[in-house]
Structures are given as C-alpha cells and as structure tokens.
Tab-separated table of C-alpha atoms in Angstrom:
chain	number	residue	atom	x	y	z
A	1	TYR	CA	-13.872	7.843	16.214
A	2	SER	CA	-11.502	8.452	19.052
A	3	MET	CA	-10.399	4.838	18.981
A	4	LEU	CA	-8.813	5.240	15.564
A	5	LYS	CA	-5.244	6.348	15.909
A	6	ARG	CA	-2.950	6.804	12.956
A	7	SER	CA	0.776	6.657	12.878
A	8	PHE	CA	2.953	6.292	9.841
A	9	PHE	CA	6.540	5.674	9.038
A	10	TYR	CA	8.587	6.267	6.011
A	11	ALA	CA	10.046	3.061	4.715
A	12	ALA	CA	13.694	2.748	3.940
A	13	ALA	CA	15.130	4.112	0.760
A	14	ALA	CA	13.434	3.057	-2.444
A	15	LEU	CA	14.710	0.201	-4.502
A	16	ALA	CA	17.830	1.360	-6.237
A	17	PHE	CA	18.893	-0.214	-9.463
A	18	ALA	CA	22.255	0.911	-10.716
A	19	ALA	CA	24.565	-0.314	-13.370
A	20	CYS	CA	27.832	0.865	-14.828
A	21	THR	CA	29.836	-1.186	-17.267
A	22	ASN	CA	32.547	0.437	-19.339
A	23	THR	CA	34.311	-1.492	-22.062
A	24	ASP	CA	37.146	-0.697	-24.420
A	25	VAL	CA	36.915	-3.625	-26.821
A	26	ILE	CA	35.971	-2.255	-30.219
A	27	GLU	CA	33.908	-5.048	-31.679
A	28	GLU	CA	30.337	-5.054	-32.898
A	29	ASN	CA	28.920	-7.010	-30.000
A	30	GLU	CA	27.236	-6.062	-26.737
A	31	ALA	CA	30.503	-5.636	-24.911
A	32	SER	CA	31.645	-3.002	-27.389
A	33	GLY	CA	28.813	-0.657	-26.505
A	34	ALA	CA	27.452	-0.738	-30.029
A	35	ILE	CA	24.459	-2.790	-28.872
A	36	ILE	CA	21.996	-1.308	-26.381
A	37	GLY	CA	22.107	-3.283	-23.133
A	38	PHE	CA	20.636	-3.062	-19.627
A	39	ASN	CA	22.041	-4.024	-16.267
A	40	SER	CA	20.460	-3.518	-12.862
A	41	HIS	CA	20.793	-4.509	-9.259
A	42	VAL	CA	18.641	-3.827	-6.239
A	43	SER	CA	19.687	-2.792	-2.755
A	44	ASN	CA	18.365	-4.571	0.329
A	45	SER	CA	14.698	-3.816	0.894
A	46	THR	CA	11.857	-5.162	2.999
A	47	ARG	CA	9.222	-4.301	0.447
A	48	ALA	CA	7.600	-6.541	-2.142
A	49	ILE	CA	10.228	-6.485	-4.893
A	50	THR	CA	13.783	-7.235	-3.781
A	51	MET	CA	16.999	-8.428	-5.356
A	52	GLY	CA	15.960	-11.970	-4.576
A	53	ASN	CA	12.662	-11.894	-6.462
A	54	PHE	CA	13.096	-9.167	-9.078
A	55	THR	CA	13.520	-10.985	-12.390
A	56	LYS	CA	11.765	-9.024	-15.117
A	57	PHE	CA	10.913	-5.504	-16.211
A	58	PHE	CA	9.406	-3.964	-19.333
A	59	VAL	CA	11.221	-1.232	-21.216
A	60	TYR	CA	10.001	1.629	-23.417
A	61	GLY	CA	11.887	4.353	-25.195
A	62	GLY	CA	13.666	5.579	-28.260
A	63	TYR	CA	15.802	8.343	-29.695
A	64	THR	CA	15.745	11.634	-31.547
A	65	PRO	CA	18.279	12.026	-34.355
A	66	LYS	CA	20.550	15.022	-34.057
A	67	ASP	CA	18.690	18.342	-34.502
A	68	GLN	CA	15.254	16.641	-34.557
A	69	SER	CA	12.449	16.647	-31.969
A	70	ASP	CA	10.348	13.599	-32.778
A	71	TYR	CA	11.355	10.250	-31.322
A	72	HIS	CA	11.959	6.971	-33.094
A	73	THR	CA	10.679	4.083	-30.967
A	74	VAL	CA	13.287	1.438	-30.134
A	75	PHE	CA	11.557	-0.421	-27.288
A	76	ASN	CA	7.807	-0.649	-26.808
A	77	GLY	CA	7.077	-2.857	-23.816
A	78	VAL	CA	9.928	-5.278	-24.471
A	79	ALA	CA	10.521	-7.712	-21.619
A	80	VAL	CA	13.978	-7.632	-20.028
A	81	SER	CA	14.709	-10.746	-17.956
A	82	LYS	CA	17.402	-11.625	-15.490
A	83	ASP	CA	19.527	-14.700	-16.120
A	84	ALA	CA	22.089	-15.113	-13.338
A	85	ASP	CA	23.580	-11.592	-13.152
A	86	LYS	CA	22.785	-10.621	-16.736
A	87	TRP	CA	19.740	-8.721	-17.987
A	88	THR	CA	18.678	-9.680	-21.522
A	89	TYR	CA	15.825	-8.285	-23.591
A	90	GLU	CA	13.651	-10.279	-25.941
A	91	GLY	CA	13.926	-10.047	-29.699
A	92	ALA	CA	16.717	-8.820	-31.937
A	93	SER	CA	19.574	-6.695	-30.645
A	94	LYS	CA	19.120	-2.932	-30.844
A	95	TYR	CA	22.071	-0.735	-31.845
A	96	TRP	CA	23.027	2.759	-30.786
A	97	VAL	CA	22.730	5.504	-33.411
A	98	GLU	CA	25.683	7.841	-33.161
A	99	ASN	CA	24.871	11.384	-31.921
A	100	ALA	CA	21.208	10.503	-31.349
A	101	THR	CA	19.680	11.364	-27.971
A	102	TYR	CA	17.980	8.468	-26.176
A	103	LYS	CA	15.453	8.225	-23.384
A	104	PHE	CA	14.347	4.987	-21.679
A	105	TYR	CA	11.639	4.069	-19.184
A	106	ALA	CA	10.854	0.793	-17.450
A	107	TYR	CA	8.355	-0.673	-15.016
A	108	SER	CA	7.729	-3.956	-13.261
A	109	CYS	CA	4.452	-5.052	-11.718
A	110	GLU	CA	5.935	-7.842	-9.609
A	111	ASN	CA	7.645	-9.262	-12.708
A	112	ILE	CA	4.534	-9.268	-14.881
A	113	ALA	CA	3.142	-6.931	-17.525
A	114	LEU	CA	0.359	-4.577	-16.516
A	115	SER	CA	-3.154	-5.919	-16.931
A	116	LYS	CA	-4.920	-2.962	-15.271
A	117	GLY	CA	-3.358	-0.010	-17.050
A	118	THR	CA	-1.936	0.963	-20.428
A	119	PRO	CA	1.752	1.994	-20.672
A	120	SER	CA	2.894	4.084	-23.626
A	121	PHE	CA	5.858	6.053	-24.934
A	122	THR	CA	5.037	9.336	-26.681
A	123	THR	CA	7.072	10.118	-29.797
A	124	SER	CA	5.804	13.555	-30.883
A	125	GLY	CA	4.142	16.723	-29.695
A	126	SER	CA	4.596	18.510	-26.400
A	127	ASP	CA	4.955	15.204	-24.534
A	128	ALA	CA	7.512	13.712	-26.908
A	129	GLY	CA	10.000	11.497	-25.117
A	130	THR	CA	7.779	10.910	-22.064
A	131	PHE	CA	6.119	7.816	-20.623
A	132	LYS	CA	2.572	7.319	-19.338
A	133	ILE	CA	0.409	4.680	-17.709
A	134	THR	CA	-3.263	5.457	-18.299
A	135	ASP	CA	-6.282	3.989	-16.496
A	136	PHE	CA	-4.192	2.169	-13.900
A	137	GLU	CA	-6.293	0.380	-11.278
A	138	CYS	CA	-5.348	-0.255	-7.667
A	139	ASN	CA	-8.048	-2.043	-5.681
A	140	ASP	CA	-9.006	-5.534	-4.531
A	141	THR	CA	-8.885	-6.799	-8.121
A	142	HIS	CA	-5.309	-5.592	-8.660
A	143	GLN	CA	-2.920	-5.644	-5.698
A	144	HIS	CA	0.710	-5.578	-6.830
A	145	ASP	CA	3.831	-3.609	-6.055
A	146	LEU	CA	4.642	-1.304	-8.980
A	147	ILE	CA	8.142	0.035	-9.586
A	148	PHE	CA	9.290	2.506	-12.218
A	149	ALA	CA	12.598	3.726	-13.612
A	150	GLU	CA	13.664	6.502	-15.940
A	151	SER	CA	17.055	6.904	-17.561
A	152	ALA	CA	18.891	10.145	-18.026
A	153	SER	CA	19.081	11.509	-21.549
A	154	ILE	CA	21.857	9.612	-23.296
A	155	VAL	CA	23.777	10.872	-26.312
A	156	ALA	CA	25.008	7.813	-28.161
A	157	LYS	CA	28.568	7.292	-29.318
A	158	GLU	CA	29.717	5.155	-32.211
A	159	THR	CA	31.216	2.651	-29.779
A	160	GLY	CA	32.020	2.485	-26.075
A	161	ASN	CA	28.476	3.137	-24.860
A	162	SER	CA	27.721	1.952	-21.342
A	163	GLU	CA	24.775	-0.226	-20.488
A	164	VAL	CA	21.691	1.801	-19.610
A	165	SER	CA	21.646	2.694	-15.918
A	166	LEU	CA	18.212	2.460	-14.307
A	167	SER	CA	17.183	3.405	-10.767
A	168	PHE	CA	13.789	1.918	-9.881
A	169	LYS	CA	11.456	3.360	-7.273
A	170	HIS	CA	8.111	2.339	-5.804
A	171	ILE	CA	5.319	4.548	-7.145
A	172	LEU	CA	2.401	3.276	-5.039
A	173	SER	CA	1.726	3.723	-1.313
A	174	LYS	CA	1.525	0.830	1.120
A	175	VAL	CA	-0.801	0.524	4.139
A	176	LYS	CA	-1.354	-1.850	7.061
A	177	ALA	CA	-3.106	-1.790	10.436
A	178	VAL	CA	-2.200	-2.876	13.974
A	179	PHE	CA	-5.098	-3.709	16.306
A	180	LYS	CA	-4.955	-3.498	20.104
A	181	SER	CA	-7.594	-4.152	22.777
A	182	GLY	CA	-8.865	-1.368	25.023
A	183	PHE	CA	-11.133	-3.759	26.953
A	184	ASP	CA	-10.334	-5.456	30.240
A	185	SER	CA	-8.155	-8.525	29.994
A	186	ASP	CA	-11.050	-11.003	30.300
A	187	PHE	CA	-12.412	-9.843	26.942
A	188	THR	CA	-11.241	-11.183	23.570
A	189	ILE	CA	-11.989	-9.443	20.281
A	190	THR	CA	-11.822	-11.222	16.935
A	191	ILE	CA	-10.963	-8.995	13.970
A	192	SER	CA	-11.957	-9.694	10.350
A	193	ASP	CA	-12.817	-7.984	7.039
A	194	VAL	CA	-10.303	-5.144	7.380
A	195	GLN	CA	-10.764	-2.718	4.490
A	196	PHE	CA	-9.964	0.777	3.342
A	197	ARG	CA	-13.183	1.890	1.648
A	198	ASN	CA	-14.039	4.686	-0.764
A	199	VAL	CA	-10.450	5.029	-1.935
A	200	TYR	CA	-9.440	6.454	-5.279
A	201	ASP	CA	-8.667	3.340	-7.303
A	202	LYS	CA	-8.047	4.590	-10.839
A	203	ALA	CA	-5.441	7.097	-12.043
A	204	ASP	CA	-2.878	8.037	-14.683
A	205	PHE	CA	0.877	8.079	-14.135
A	206	SER	CA	3.097	10.471	-16.065
A	207	SER	CA	6.869	10.706	-16.172
A	208	LYS	CA	6.491	14.332	-17.222
A	209	ALA	CA	4.559	15.152	-14.041
A	210	ASP	CA	6.695	12.683	-12.056
A	211	GLY	CA	3.624	11.269	-10.416
A	212	TRP	CA	-0.065	10.446	-10.495
A	213	GLY	CA	-3.035	12.468	-11.688
A	214	ASN	CA	-6.675	12.165	-12.721
A	215	GLN	CA	-7.538	10.043	-9.669
A	216	THR	CA	-11.104	8.745	-9.748
A	217	ARG	CA	-13.284	6.087	-8.128
A	218	SER	CA	-14.566	3.245	-10.291
A	219	ILE	CA	-17.568	2.782	-7.972
A	220	ALA	CA	-19.578	5.581	-6.389
A	221	TYR	CA	-19.972	5.179	-2.625
A	222	ASN	CA	-23.409	3.824	-1.741
A	223	GLU	CA	-23.633	2.551	1.817
A	224	ALA	CA	-27.259	1.452	1.486
A	225	ALA	CA	-26.344	-0.826	-1.412
A	226	SER	CA	-22.967	-1.848	0.095
A	227	GLU	CA	-21.145	-0.459	-2.933
A	228	TRP	CA	-17.744	1.184	-2.664
A	229	THR	CA	-14.172	0.966	-3.846
A	230	LYS	CA	-11.962	-0.951	-1.446
A	231	VAL	CA	-8.559	-2.347	-0.605
A	232	THR	CA	-8.741	-5.323	1.753
A	233	LEU	CA	-5.853	-5.916	4.146
A	234	PRO	CA	-5.007	-9.627	4.401
A	235	LEU	CA	-5.034	-11.412	7.747
A	236	GLU	CA	-2.406	-14.093	8.081
A	237	GLY	CA	-2.760	-17.139	10.291
A	238	SER	CA	-5.793	-18.603	12.039
A	239	ASP	CA	-5.736	-16.541	15.259
A	240	ASN	CA	-7.134	-13.078	14.612
A	241	THR	CA	-7.947	-12.202	18.227
A	242	ILE	CA	-6.672	-9.349	20.351
A	243	GLN	CA	-6.654	-9.125	24.146
A	244	ALA	CA	-5.387	-6.732	26.792
A	245	ALA	CA	-2.507	-7.743	29.056
A	246	ASN	CA	-3.235	-9.400	32.375
A	247	PRO	CA	-0.661	-8.213	34.950
A	248	ALA	CA	1.017	-10.669	37.278
A	249	GLY	CA	-1.099	-11.488	40.291
A	250	SER	CA	-4.280	-10.085	38.751
A	251	GLU	CA	-7.205	-12.118	40.057
A	252	GLY	CA	-4.743	-14.715	41.255
A	253	GLY	CA	-3.559	-15.656	37.754
A	254	ASP	CA	-0.244	-15.571	35.977
A	255	ALA	CA	0.798	-12.587	33.900
A	256	VAL	CA	-0.419	-12.725	30.303
A	257	ALA	CA	1.062	-10.511	27.612
A	258	ALA	CA	-1.205	-8.412	25.429
A	259	LYS	CA	-2.208	-9.914	22.090
A	260	GLU	CA	-2.097	-7.564	19.130
A	261	LEU	CA	-2.929	-8.215	15.487
A	262	THR	CA	-0.956	-6.840	12.549
A	263	THR	CA	-2.512	-7.141	9.117
A	264	GLY	CA	-0.723	-7.816	5.887
A	265	THR	CA	-0.116	-4.885	3.582
A	266	GLY	CA	-2.248	-3.392	0.848
A	267	TYR	CA	-1.317	-1.075	-2.008
A	268	VAL	CA	-3.160	2.197	-2.607
A	269	LEU	CA	-2.851	5.071	-5.037
A	270	PRO	CA	-0.807	8.016	-3.765
A	271	VAL	CA	-3.135	10.972	-3.312
A	272	THR	CA	-3.860	13.818	-0.916
A	273	TYR	CA	-7.546	13.608	-0.043
A	274	SER	CA	-9.493	16.818	0.391
A	275	SER	CA	-11.918	15.462	2.990
A	276	SER	CA	-12.354	12.650	5.521
A	277	ASP	CA	-14.327	10.413	3.187
A	278	VAL	CA	-12.075	7.352	3.316
A	279	THR	CA	-12.998	4.795	5.971
A	280	LEU	CA	-11.014	2.107	7.722
A	281	SER	CA	-13.648	-0.569	8.301
A	282	PHE	CA	-13.457	-3.912	10.079
A	283	LYS	CA	-15.666	-6.502	11.742
A	284	ILE	CA	-15.438	-7.371	15.444
A	285	GLU	CA	-16.739	-10.119	17.665
A	286	VAL	CA	-16.427	-9.222	21.343
A	287	LYS	CA	-16.473	-12.069	23.863
A	288	GLN	CA	-16.274	-12.102	27.637
A	289	GLY	CA	-15.233	-15.595	28.465
A	290	ALA	CA	-17.446	-17.808	26.291
A	291	ASP	CA	-20.240	-15.239	25.965
A	292	VAL	CA	-20.527	-13.208	22.764
A	293	ILE	CA	-21.264	-9.621	23.777
A	294	LYS	CA	-21.237	-7.914	20.387
A	295	THR	CA	-20.776	-8.660	16.690
A	296	ASP	CA	-20.704	-5.669	14.377
A	297	TYR	CA	-18.776	-3.620	11.826
A	298	VAL	CA	-16.748	-0.669	13.075
A	299	LYS	CA	-15.389	2.129	10.941
A	300	GLY	CA	-13.479	5.342	11.319
A	301	ASN	CA	-13.196	8.167	8.795
A	302	ILE	CA	-9.774	9.386	7.781
A	303	GLN	CA	-8.311	11.990	5.430
A	304	PRO	CA	-5.152	10.371	4.058
A	305	THR	CA	-2.141	11.985	2.508
A	306	TRP	CA	-0.493	9.017	0.828
A	307	ALA	CA	2.833	9.631	-0.884
A	308	PRO	CA	4.564	7.396	-3.444
A	309	GLY	CA	7.039	4.883	-2.066
A	310	THR	CA	5.811	5.444	1.486
A	311	SER	CA	4.472	2.842	3.913
A	312	TYR	CA	1.796	3.772	6.469
A	313	THR	CA	0.781	1.941	9.658
A	314	TYR	CA	-2.585	2.646	11.309
A	315	ASN	CA	-2.732	1.816	15.033
A	316	VAL	CA	-6.302	0.943	16.055
A	317	THR	CA	-7.384	0.513	19.688
A	318	VAL	CA	-10.770	-1.183	20.046
A	319	ASN	CA	-12.592	-0.185	23.240
A	320	GLY	CA	-16.159	-0.309	24.478
A	321	SER	CA	-17.371	2.950	22.968
A	322	ALA	CA	-15.763	2.162	19.630
A	323	ALA	CA	-17.335	-1.300	19.618
A	324	GLY	CA	-20.758	0.064	20.516
A	325	VAL	CA	-21.041	-1.840	23.778
A	326	GLU	CA	-21.643	-0.474	27.257
A	327	LYS	CA	-20.529	-1.808	30.583
A	328	ILE	CA	-23.122	-2.855	33.132
A	329	GLU	CA	-22.717	-0.295	35.906
A	330	PHE	CA	-24.382	0.317	39.254
A	331	SER	CA	-25.078	3.466	41.226
A	332	VAL	CA	-26.727	4.440	44.496
A	333	ASP	CA	-28.969	7.492	44.478
A	334	ALA	CA	-27.438	10.124	46.725
A	335	THR	CA	-30.865	11.188	48.048
A	336	ASP	CA	-33.091	8.149	47.932
A	337	GLY	CA	-30.576	5.427	47.500
A	338	LEU	CA	-30.971	4.117	51.028
A	339	GLN	CA	-34.371	3.982	52.624
A	340	ASP	CA	-34.659	5.015	56.231
A	341	TRP	CA	-35.701	2.534	58.850
A	342	THR	CA	-39.428	2.260	59.302
A	343	GLU	CA	-40.456	2.701	62.894
A	344	SER	CA	-43.114	0.199	63.973
A	345	PRO	CA	-45.502	0.979	66.881
A	346	VAL	CA	-44.070	0.434	70.318
A	347	THR	CA	-45.078	-2.919	71.769
A	348	ASP	CA	-45.595	-3.085	75.514
A	349	PHE	CA	-45.360	-6.322	77.382
A	350	ASN	CA	-44.792	-7.278	81.020
A	351	ILE	CA	-42.636	-10.060	82.300
A	352	GLY	CA	-43.619	-11.711	85.571
A	353	GLY	CA	-46.341	-9.201	86.300
C-alpha cells in the first residue's frame, strides 16, 4: 500500500549499568571483597526501564576452579533488589573462591521474573559458562521490556574483590505508529485496533550467540479464521481521530492545525524477515461532517528488520485509496457532453397586415 510509509530511528544508548567499588579493609564482610556483591546504576533513558523504576534483577552464574572446565553454580535465578543505593541479593552470602574464574549473567523483565520463557545457566559441555532463555514469548499476552547483562570473566582474589560490574542492555525491539490524514480537512478519521500481525512471537536467547535464534510463530496465519500472532499498539486517551490541517481563510474559517495520532509502544522480537508477510493492520471510520463514509480494516504488508535495543516508528498516511473510498467526481464528455441547439421550424406571422 502506497499509504504505508516507514521511518525508524535508533533510540539513545542502551541502559548502562556500571559499578566500581574498591576497598582495602581486610575483614570477612562484604566491604572486604570476600563476599560476592553487586552494584548497578542506570543512565538517563526514555525507554521502559530507567533509574527511577529499575528495582530488581535476577542473577545466574558460577565459577570454574583453577585448571577445570565445568562450572559450579553460585546463583541460579536469585533476585537482587535495590534498597536506596544498595543492591542486595536474597539468601545467604556467597563468597569468592580464590583463583577461580567466575561468570555472571542477569536479566530483568520490568522487575519481575520471566513467566514466558525459561532462563538457565549451563555448567558443562560446549556451552559451559553461558546463559540461555528458551521458549521466550513476545506477543499480546506478554508485553514487557527485557534487559540483559553479562559480566566479564572474573578471576577471584582472596580479598579485595570488587563488586560485580554489570552493563544492562535492551534485547527486544520497540515499535509504534504515527497516523496522519491524507483526506481534505472536512474529513475526520477515527483509528482503532492497531496491530502488527503475523510476527514471530517465540524464540530463544543465547549469550553465546549474543542474540536471538529459533524464531517461530505460535499461531499459523489463517485470515479466513482470523487467527494470527499479534502485537497490539495501545491507544492512549479518548480522542483517536486524525484530520488534515485547514489553512487560514479556507472556506472563510479560522486556521486549524492538523491532528495526528501517535500510538503507545509495543515490544517485538528482533528478527530480519525474509519476506513481506508481516502486516500493520488498523480499523478506520471515515466521516465527512456527521456522515459516516466508510468503516473498514486497512492493512499494509511490511518486511521488517528489527534489531535489539532499537525503536522503530511507522508513519502512516490514510488517504482515499488506502481507505477504499472514492470521491464523487464529475466530467463532461468532450464529444457529446453538450447537446447542440435543436432548430424548430420557422414560424411566420404578420403584424398589422
């Protein structure tokens, strides 16, 4: 559909969590570096998880003793919560093992544990020391920002170990739409039911691959049965209409600015699609004055390339052809459009004769 225009922007830098605390006190407490501790902060961000609302993450990881390859699990989904400026994990304190090599991973699904995906830390084999999330779902039933962090390999000392430094990043993509009217200014269009349909909504995340794989659809697309995977974009407020601008002096009225509609955001799996089988679908009601001209669903096919930690905006202009309505137009046939005069017989009459 020619009315469907896409533009995208890359959001600002990903959430950055950094922590460095060095201590010299040689005591067997957290400050000494004998106990494993975490500390994080987040830079300013306009995305879902910010310093103001980030309060909990879940940590996985362990260590390999010197000259060994298999990992001993230390953390397996342990919650780490923020209290003032301090991050504290649940359960008993964990202590560094001298000369062991550690690896840690963490995620936060808007401060809650995953309910649509299974995180795990692998301790042996070719994937030893890596982290996975299997069967993660991202659709209308599960719409949350998901952030992930991975530590560097850390060789533990007897004392003086720093708190684990984590740098979190967004690992989903984010989408929204902006609607504009291509009709004349006396038309209003109401927008509703904005959805991305037939998206991949199930996948596995791997720290080893540093990304997503095994993307699938939980529902096969069946238009006749109205069955498809979807991510619905929320509409905020009660006025979901769009309208073209009315210039000053037009038809004797005052200037009226154009009304556009920007949806809320939705989260989608990062993936490069191989064909244009994803649709941006929405419902319209077109009115001219008080008269309803058309009510229907409109859709446009797209072939997304959605990258992790990237936000995309789709600009949609709704015009007559896109809405499936036609203007009433008039024409005059160039040959027979104007009939010639018909000559009546000549009438003779005399006056005063």
